[in-house]
GROMACS .gro file of C-alpha atoms in nm:
model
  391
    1UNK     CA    1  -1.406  -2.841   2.771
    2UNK     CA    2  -1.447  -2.656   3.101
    3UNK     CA    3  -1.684  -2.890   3.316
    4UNK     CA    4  -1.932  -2.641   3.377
    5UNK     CA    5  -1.960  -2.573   2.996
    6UNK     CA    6  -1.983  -2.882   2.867
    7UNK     CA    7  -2.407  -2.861   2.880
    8UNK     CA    8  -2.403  -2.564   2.614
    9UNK     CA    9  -2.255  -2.807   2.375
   10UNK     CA   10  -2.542  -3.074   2.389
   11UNK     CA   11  -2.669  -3.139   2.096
   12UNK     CA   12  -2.982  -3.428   1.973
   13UNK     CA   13  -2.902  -3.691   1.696
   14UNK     CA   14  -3.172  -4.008   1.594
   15UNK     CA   15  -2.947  -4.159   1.851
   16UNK     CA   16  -3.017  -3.924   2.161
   17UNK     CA   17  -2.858  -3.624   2.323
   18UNK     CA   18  -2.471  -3.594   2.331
   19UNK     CA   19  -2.234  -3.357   2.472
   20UNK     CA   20  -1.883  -3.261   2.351
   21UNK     CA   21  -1.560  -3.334   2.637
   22UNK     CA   22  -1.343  -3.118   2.433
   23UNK     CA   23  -1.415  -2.821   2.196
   24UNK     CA   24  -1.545  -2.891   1.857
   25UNK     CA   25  -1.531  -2.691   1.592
   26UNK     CA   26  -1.813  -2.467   1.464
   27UNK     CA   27  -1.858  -2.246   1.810
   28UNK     CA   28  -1.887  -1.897   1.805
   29UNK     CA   29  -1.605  -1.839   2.046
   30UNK     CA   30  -1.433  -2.167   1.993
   31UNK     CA   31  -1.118  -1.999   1.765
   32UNK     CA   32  -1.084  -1.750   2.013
   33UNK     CA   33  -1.138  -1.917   2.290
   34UNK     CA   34  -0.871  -2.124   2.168
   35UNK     CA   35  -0.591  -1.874   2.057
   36UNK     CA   36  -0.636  -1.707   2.408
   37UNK     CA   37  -0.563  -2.050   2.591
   38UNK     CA   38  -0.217  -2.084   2.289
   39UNK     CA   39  -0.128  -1.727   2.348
   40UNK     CA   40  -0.120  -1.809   2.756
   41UNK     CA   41   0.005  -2.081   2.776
   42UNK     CA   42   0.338  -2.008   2.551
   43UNK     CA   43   0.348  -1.647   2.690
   44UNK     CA   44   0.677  -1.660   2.799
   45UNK     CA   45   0.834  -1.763   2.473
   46UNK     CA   46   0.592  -1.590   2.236
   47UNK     CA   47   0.823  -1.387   1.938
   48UNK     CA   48   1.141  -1.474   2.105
   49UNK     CA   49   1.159  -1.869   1.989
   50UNK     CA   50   0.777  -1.953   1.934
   51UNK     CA   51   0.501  -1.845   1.703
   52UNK     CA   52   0.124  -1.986   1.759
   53UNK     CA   53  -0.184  -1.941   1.539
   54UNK     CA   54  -0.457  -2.181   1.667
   55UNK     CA   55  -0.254  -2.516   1.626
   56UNK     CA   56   0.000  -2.420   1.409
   57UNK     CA   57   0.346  -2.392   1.647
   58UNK     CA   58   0.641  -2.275   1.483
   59UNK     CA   59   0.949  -2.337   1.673
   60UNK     CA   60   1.239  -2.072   1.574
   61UNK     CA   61   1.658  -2.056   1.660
   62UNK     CA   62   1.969  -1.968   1.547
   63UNK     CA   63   2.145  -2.273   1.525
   64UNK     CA   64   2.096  -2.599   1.569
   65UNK     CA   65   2.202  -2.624   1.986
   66UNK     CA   66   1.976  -2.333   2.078
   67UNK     CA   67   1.677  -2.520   1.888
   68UNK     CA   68   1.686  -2.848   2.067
   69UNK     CA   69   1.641  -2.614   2.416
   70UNK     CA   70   1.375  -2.469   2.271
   71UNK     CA   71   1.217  -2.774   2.132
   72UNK     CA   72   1.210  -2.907   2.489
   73UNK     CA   73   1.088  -2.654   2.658
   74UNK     CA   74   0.730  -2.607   2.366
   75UNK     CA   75   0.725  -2.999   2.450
   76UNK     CA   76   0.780  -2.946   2.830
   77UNK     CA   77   0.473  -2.643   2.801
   78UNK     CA   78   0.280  -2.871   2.679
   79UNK     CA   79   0.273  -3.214   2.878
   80UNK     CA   80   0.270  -2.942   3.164
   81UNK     CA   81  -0.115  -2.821   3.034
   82UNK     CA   82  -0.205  -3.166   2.919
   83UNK     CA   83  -0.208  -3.062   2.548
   84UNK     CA   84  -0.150  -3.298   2.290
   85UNK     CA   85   0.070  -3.313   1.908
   86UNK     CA   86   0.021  -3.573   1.642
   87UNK     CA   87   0.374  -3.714   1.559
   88UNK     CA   88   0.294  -3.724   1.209
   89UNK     CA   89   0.153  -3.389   1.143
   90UNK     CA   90   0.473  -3.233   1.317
   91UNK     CA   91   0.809  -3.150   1.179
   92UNK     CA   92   1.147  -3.057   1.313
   93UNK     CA   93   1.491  -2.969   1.242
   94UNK     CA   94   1.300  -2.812   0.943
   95UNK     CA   95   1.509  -2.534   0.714
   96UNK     CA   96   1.243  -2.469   0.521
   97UNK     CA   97   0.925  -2.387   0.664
   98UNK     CA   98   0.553  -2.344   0.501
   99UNK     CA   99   0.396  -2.144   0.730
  100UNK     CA  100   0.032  -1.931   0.640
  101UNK     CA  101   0.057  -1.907   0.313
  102UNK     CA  102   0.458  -1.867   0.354
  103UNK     CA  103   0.766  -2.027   0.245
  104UNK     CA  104   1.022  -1.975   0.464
  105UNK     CA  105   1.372  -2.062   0.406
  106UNK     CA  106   1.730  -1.919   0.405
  107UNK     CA  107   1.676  -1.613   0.551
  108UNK     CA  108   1.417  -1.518   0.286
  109UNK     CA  109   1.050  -1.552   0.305
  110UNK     CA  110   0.836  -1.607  -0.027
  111UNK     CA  111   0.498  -1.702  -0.181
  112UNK     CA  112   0.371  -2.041  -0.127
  113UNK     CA  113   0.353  -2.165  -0.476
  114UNK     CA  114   0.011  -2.370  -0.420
  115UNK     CA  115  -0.143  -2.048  -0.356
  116UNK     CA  116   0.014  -1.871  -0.628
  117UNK     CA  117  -0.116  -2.128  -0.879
  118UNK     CA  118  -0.451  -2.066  -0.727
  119UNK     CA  119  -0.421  -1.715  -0.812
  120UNK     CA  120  -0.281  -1.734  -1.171
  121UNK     CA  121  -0.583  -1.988  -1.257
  122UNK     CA  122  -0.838  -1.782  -1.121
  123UNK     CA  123  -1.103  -1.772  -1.381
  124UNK     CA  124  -1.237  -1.409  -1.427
  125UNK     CA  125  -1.518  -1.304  -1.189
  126UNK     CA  126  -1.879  -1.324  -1.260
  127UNK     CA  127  -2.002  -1.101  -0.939
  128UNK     CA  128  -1.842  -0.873  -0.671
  129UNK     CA  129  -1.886  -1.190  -0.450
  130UNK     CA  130  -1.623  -1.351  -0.690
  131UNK     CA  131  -1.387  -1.092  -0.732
  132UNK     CA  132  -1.448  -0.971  -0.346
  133UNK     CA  133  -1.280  -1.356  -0.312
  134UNK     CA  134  -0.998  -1.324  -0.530
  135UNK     CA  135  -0.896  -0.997  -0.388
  136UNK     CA  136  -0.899  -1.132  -0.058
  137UNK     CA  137  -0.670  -1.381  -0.164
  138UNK     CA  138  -0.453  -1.171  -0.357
  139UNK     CA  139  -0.453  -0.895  -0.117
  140UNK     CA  140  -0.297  -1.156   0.170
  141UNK     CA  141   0.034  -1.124  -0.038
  142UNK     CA  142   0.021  -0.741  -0.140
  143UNK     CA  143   0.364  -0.657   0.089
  144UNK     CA  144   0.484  -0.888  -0.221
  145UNK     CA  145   0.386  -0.676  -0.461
  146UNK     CA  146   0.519  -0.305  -0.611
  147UNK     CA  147   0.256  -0.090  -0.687
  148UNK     CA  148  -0.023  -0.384  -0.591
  149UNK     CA  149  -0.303  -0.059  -0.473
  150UNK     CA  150  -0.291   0.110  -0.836
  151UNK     CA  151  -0.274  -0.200  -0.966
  152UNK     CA  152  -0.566  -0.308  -0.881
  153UNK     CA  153  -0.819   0.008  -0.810
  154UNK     CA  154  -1.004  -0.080  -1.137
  155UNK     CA  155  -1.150  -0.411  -0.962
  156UNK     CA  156  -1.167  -0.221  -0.560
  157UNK     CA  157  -1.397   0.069  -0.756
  158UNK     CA  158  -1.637  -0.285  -0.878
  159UNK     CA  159  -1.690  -0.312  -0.468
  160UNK     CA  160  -1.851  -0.009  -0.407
  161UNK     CA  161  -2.274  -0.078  -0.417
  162UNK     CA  162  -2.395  -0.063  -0.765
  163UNK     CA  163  -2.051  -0.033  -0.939
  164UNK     CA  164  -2.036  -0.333  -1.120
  165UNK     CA  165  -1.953  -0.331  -1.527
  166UNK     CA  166  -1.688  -0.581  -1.623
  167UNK     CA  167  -1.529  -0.446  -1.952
  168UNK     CA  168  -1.162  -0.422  -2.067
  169UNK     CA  169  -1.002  -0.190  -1.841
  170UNK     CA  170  -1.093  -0.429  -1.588
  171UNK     CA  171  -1.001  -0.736  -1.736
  172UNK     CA  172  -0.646  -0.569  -1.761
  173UNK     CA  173  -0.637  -0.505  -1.406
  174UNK     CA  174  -0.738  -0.844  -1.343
  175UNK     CA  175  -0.446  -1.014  -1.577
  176UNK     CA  176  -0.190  -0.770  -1.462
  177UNK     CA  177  -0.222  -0.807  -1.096
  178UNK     CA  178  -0.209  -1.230  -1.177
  179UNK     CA  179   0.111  -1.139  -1.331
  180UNK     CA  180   0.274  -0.952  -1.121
  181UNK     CA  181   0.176  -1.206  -0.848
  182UNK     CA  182   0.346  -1.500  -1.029
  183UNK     CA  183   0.653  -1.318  -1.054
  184UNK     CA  184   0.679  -1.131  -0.704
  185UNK     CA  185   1.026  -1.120  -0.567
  186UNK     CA  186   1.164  -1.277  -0.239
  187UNK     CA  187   1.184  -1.063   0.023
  188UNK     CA  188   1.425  -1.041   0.361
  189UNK     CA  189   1.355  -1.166   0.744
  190UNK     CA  190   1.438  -0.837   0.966
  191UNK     CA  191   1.715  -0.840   1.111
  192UNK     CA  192   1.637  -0.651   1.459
  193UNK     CA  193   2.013  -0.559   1.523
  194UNK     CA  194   2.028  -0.351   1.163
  195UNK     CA  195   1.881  -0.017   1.083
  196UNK     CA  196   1.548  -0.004   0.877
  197UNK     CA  197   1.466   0.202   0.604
  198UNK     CA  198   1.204   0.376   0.486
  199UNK     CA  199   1.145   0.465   0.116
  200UNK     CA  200   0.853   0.656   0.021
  201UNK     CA  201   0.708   0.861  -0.309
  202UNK     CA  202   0.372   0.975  -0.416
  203UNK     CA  203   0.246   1.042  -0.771
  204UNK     CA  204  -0.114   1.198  -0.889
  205UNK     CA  205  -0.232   0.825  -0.851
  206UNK     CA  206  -0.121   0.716  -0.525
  207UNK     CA  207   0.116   0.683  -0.314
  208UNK     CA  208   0.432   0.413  -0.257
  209UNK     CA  209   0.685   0.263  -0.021
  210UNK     CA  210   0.934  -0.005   0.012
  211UNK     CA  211   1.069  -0.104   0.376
  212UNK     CA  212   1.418  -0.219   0.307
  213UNK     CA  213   1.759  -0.349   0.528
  214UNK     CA  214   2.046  -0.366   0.390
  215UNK     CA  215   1.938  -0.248   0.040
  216UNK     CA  216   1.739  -0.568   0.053
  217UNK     CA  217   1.341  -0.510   0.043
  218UNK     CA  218   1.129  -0.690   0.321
  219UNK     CA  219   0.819  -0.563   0.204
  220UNK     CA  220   0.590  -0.349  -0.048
  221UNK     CA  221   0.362  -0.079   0.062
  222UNK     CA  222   0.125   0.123  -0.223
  223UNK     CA  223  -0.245   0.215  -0.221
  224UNK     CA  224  -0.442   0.444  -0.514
  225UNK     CA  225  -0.541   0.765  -0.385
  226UNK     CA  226  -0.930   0.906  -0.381
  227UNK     CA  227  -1.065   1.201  -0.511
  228UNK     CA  228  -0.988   1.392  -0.212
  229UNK     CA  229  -0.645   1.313  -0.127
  230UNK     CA  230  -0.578   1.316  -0.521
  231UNK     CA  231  -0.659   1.723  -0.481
  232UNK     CA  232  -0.382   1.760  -0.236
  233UNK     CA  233  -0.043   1.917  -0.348
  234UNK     CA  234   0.262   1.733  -0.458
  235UNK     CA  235   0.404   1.845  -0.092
  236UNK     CA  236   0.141   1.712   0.092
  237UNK     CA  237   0.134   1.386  -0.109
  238UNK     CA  238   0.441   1.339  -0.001
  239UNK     CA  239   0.362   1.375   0.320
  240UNK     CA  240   0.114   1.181   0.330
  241UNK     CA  241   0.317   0.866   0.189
  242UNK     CA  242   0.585   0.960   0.465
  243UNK     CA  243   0.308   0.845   0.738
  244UNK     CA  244   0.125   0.571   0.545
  245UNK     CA  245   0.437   0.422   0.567
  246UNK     CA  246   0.573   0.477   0.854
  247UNK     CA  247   0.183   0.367   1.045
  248UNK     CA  248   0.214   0.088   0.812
  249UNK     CA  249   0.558  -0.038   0.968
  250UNK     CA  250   0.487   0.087   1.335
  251UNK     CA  251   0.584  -0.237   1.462
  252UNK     CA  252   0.901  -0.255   1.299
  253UNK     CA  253   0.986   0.096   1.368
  254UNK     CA  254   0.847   0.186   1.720
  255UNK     CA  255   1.182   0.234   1.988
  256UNK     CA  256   1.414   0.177   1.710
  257UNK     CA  257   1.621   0.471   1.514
  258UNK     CA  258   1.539   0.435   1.140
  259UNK     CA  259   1.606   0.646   0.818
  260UNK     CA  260   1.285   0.793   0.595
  261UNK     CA  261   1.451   0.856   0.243
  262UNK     CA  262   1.245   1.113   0.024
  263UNK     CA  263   1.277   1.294  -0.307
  264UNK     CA  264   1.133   1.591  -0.122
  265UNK     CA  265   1.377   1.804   0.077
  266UNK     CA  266   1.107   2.040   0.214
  267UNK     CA  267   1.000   1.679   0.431
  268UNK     CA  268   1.309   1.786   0.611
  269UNK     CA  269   1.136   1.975   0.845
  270UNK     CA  270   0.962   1.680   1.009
  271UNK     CA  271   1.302   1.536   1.181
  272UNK     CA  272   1.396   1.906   1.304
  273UNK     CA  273   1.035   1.996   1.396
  274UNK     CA  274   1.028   2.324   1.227
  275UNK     CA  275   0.655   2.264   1.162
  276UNK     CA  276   0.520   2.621   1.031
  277UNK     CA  277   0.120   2.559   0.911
  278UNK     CA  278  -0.144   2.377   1.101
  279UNK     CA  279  -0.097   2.115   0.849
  280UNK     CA  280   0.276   2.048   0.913
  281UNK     CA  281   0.203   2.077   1.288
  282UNK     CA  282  -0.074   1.802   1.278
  283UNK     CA  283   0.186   1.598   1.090
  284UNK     CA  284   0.477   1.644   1.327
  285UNK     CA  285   0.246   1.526   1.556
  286UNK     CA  286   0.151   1.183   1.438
  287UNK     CA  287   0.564   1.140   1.408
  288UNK     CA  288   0.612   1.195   1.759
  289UNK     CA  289   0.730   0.894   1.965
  290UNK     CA  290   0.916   0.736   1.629
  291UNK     CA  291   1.336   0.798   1.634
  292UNK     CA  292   1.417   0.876   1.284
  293UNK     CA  293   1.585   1.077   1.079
  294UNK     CA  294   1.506   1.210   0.739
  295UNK     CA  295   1.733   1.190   0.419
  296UNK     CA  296   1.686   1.343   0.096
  297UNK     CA  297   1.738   1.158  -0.190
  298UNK     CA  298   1.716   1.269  -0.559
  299UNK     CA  299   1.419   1.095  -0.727
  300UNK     CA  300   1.648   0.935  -0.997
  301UNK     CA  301   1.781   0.742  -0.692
  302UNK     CA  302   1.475   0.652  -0.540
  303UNK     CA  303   1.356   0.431  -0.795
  304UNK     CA  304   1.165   0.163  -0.610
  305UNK     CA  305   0.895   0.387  -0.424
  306UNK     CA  306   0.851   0.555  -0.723
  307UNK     CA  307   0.763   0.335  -0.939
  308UNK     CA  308   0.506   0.192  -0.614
  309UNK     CA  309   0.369   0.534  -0.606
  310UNK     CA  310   0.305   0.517  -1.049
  311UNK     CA  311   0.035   0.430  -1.251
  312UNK     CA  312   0.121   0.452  -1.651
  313UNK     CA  313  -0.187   0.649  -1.731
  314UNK     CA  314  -0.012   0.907  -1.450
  315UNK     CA  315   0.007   1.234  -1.642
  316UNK     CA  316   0.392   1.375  -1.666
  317UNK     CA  317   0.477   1.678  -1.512
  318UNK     CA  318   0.725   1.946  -1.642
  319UNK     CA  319   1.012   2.101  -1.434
  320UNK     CA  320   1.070   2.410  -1.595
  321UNK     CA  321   1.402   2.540  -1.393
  322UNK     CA  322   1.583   2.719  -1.639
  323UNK     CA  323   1.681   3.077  -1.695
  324UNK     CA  324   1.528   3.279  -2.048
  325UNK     CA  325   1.472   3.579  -2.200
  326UNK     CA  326   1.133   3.720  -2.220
  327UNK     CA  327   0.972   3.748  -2.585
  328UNK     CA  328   0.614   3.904  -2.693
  329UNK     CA  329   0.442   3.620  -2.530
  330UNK     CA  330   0.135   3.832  -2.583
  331UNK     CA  331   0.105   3.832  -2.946
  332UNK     CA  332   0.180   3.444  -2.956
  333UNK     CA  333  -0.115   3.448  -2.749
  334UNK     CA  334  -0.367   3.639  -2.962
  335UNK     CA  335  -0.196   3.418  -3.241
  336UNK     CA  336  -0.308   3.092  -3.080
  337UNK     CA  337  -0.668   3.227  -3.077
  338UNK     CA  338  -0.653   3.241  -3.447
  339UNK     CA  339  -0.528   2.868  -3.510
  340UNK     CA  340  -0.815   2.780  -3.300
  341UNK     CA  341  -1.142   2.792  -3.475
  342UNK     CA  342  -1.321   2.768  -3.176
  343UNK     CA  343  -1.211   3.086  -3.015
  344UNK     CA  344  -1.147   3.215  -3.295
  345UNK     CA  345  -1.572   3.214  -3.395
  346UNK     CA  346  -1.607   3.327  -3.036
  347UNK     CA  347  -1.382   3.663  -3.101
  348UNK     CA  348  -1.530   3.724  -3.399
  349UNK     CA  349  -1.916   3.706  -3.223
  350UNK     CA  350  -1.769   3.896  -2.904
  351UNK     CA  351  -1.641   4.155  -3.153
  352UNK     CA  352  -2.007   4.194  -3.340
  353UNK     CA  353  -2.179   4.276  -3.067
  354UNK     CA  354  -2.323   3.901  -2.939
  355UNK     CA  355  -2.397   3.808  -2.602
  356UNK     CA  356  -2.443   3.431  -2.695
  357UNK     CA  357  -2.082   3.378  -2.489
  358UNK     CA  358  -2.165   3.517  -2.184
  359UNK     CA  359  -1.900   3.369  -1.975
  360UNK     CA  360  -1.620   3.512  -2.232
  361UNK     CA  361  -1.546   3.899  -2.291
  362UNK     CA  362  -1.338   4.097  -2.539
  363UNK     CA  363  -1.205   4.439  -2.416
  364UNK     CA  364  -1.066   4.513  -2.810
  365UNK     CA  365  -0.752   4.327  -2.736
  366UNK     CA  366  -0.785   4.043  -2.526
  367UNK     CA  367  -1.000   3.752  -2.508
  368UNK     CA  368  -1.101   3.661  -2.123
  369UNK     CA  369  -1.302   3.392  -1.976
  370UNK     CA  370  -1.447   3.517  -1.668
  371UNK     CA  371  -1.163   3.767  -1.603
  372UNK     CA  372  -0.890   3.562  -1.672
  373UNK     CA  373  -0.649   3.548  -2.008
  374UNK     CA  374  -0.738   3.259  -2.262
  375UNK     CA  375  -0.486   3.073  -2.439
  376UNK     CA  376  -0.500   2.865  -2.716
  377UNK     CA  377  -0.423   2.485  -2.763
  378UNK     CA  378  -0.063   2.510  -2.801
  379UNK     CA  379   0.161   2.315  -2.610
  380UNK     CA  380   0.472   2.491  -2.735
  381UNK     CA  381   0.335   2.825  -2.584
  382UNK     CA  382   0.192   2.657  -2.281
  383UNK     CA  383   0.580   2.539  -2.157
  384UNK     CA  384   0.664   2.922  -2.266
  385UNK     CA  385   0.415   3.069  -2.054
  386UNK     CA  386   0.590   2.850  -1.761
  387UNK     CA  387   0.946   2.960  -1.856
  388UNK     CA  388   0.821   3.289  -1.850
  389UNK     CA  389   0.609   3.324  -1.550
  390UNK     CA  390   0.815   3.066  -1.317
  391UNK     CA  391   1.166   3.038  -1.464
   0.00000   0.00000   0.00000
């Protein structure tokens, strides 16, 4: 402790008044206090050799020579500053390294498995305090997991004030996201000399990315989509997965030329600034300052962030890009108001005269709701309205 703070830590026992010589815990300012005097003192070798958070050093090298000069110069730092290491708590020469949570070894970084047993026995929560808990823990290894945001928006929705009702749905979420935890994949160490890539998607749920080297993933990216971003078009979706990602990543991807791989050719325009609404324009803008260069891919191809971007209750979509010849589409139409007895009571009301439908009308041929054509349940007819209207 600083001498002329010393007197702020008095405190009274049945044995007197006592003052700590060197920071205790429990301070307000202590951890920070702390990591500030780590992140100064080691400032010259901070993400180059060393990594500090509070007392946890981690010496790192690429071989074995190059190790033992960095080993001396951490020790050298520290006999300098009059800082002191317990032999026993420290290791070194060390291949494989637990680190926060992390397993480092070989290149690869991975779970610790204590923590992932701590997860996968997790008894299911009582009260959003409980489940605010487990996602906290769970959500510390989410780069781990594909699709980890849709996932597990049944138990984030339980967080919001007076949202809590535990029922099936949620216990699904809860045992699926425990699953997919105890069987997340390893993923890569960057390699700063290599390109990075960017893979993103979106879906009607949310929206997905992987961050990959090499073809090798080193990490996850997905989050569920609100109500307002879920009313956005497919286009701007996946836009907006484009810069989730690539904020995301910033610090991986800032002064470094990297590839953003899409299913979307229209995203095209982003690398060659052709930026023609407001909307594009504000986008291009959020891109500036990042070298990259955008790829299409077909979505067959681009497996990985699309599957991120799914949910299985995600509602399928039909591509109707084929050429046909037009038929009476018409008189399937008024046919599909007969197989549906529904309408079909409506027509005959609309036709006698009654006004108890107001928001339908009948001009003798035609059956409208509020000015516009009504068709009948008929999902055959539906795709032949698209082949016929869009094809």
């Amino acid at each position: 402790m600083r001498e002329a703070d010393i007197h702020k830590t008095t405190f009274k026992s049945h044995e007197g008044h006592y003052e700590f010589l060197v920071m205790p815990f429990g301070l307000t300012n202590a951890p920070a206090t702390f990591q500030g005097l780590m992140n100064k003192v080691f400032k010259q070798l901070l993400r180059k050799s060393v990594l500090v958070f509070f007392d946890d050093i981690l010496i790192f090298s690429v071989n074995w020579e190059i190790h033992l000069r960095h080993l001396e110069e951490v020790l050298e730092i520290l006999r300098q500053h009059k800082l002191y290491v317990k032999e026993s708590k420290c290791s070194f020469g060390a291949t494989r390294v637990e680190y926060l949570g992390y397993v480092i070894s070989g290149g690869v970084i991975f779970m610790d498995n204590n923590k992932v047993d701590c997860i996968t026995s997790w008894p299911s929560p009582k009260s959003v305090r409980e489940l605010r808990s487990f996602l906290g823990l769970s959500g510390y290894y989410r780069r781990f997991i594909k699709d980890y945001g849709c996932i597990a928006r049944p138990l984030t929705n339980l967080l919001k004030k007076g949202g809590w009702k535990w029922g099936a749905m949620e216990e699904a979420a809860f045992s699926k996201l425990k699953g997919a935890i105890s069987a997340a994949p390893m993923l890569t160490l960057p390699n700063f000399d290599l390109e990075f890539t960017v893979e993103a998607d979106a879906s009607e749920a949310g929206v997905g990315a992987v961050l990959t080297q090499g073809g090798k993933p080193l990490a996850f990216f997905s989050k569920g989509l609100g109500v307002r971003h879920q009313a956005l078009s497919v286009y701007e979706k996946e836009m907006l997965a484009v810069l989730m990602a690539v904020k995301k990543w910033a610090s991986y991807l800032v002064g470094r030329h990297f590839k953003i791989k899409t299913d979307h050719h229209s995203l095209k325009f982003i690398a060659a600034n052709q930026a023609v609404t407001p909307a594009q324009q504000k986008w291009v803008t959020k891109m500036m300052g990042f070298d990259y260069e955008v790829v299409y891919r077909k979505g067959v191809h681009n497996a990985v962030a699309d599957a991120l971007s799914r949910r299985p209750e995600a509602k399928e979509g039909i591509l109707m890009a084929i050429s046909c010849v037009s038929t009476d589409v018409l008189a399937k139409i008024v046919e599909s108001w007969k197989n549906d007895e529904k309408l079909r009571k409506i027509v005959e009301k609309l036709q006698q005269g009654s006004t108890d439908h107001s928001k339908y009308s009948w001009d003798g041929k035609l059956l409208k709701r509020k000015g516009k054509l009504v068709v009948g349940h008929v999902p055959d007819l539906k795709k032949e309205l698209l082949q016929y209207f869009h094809a």
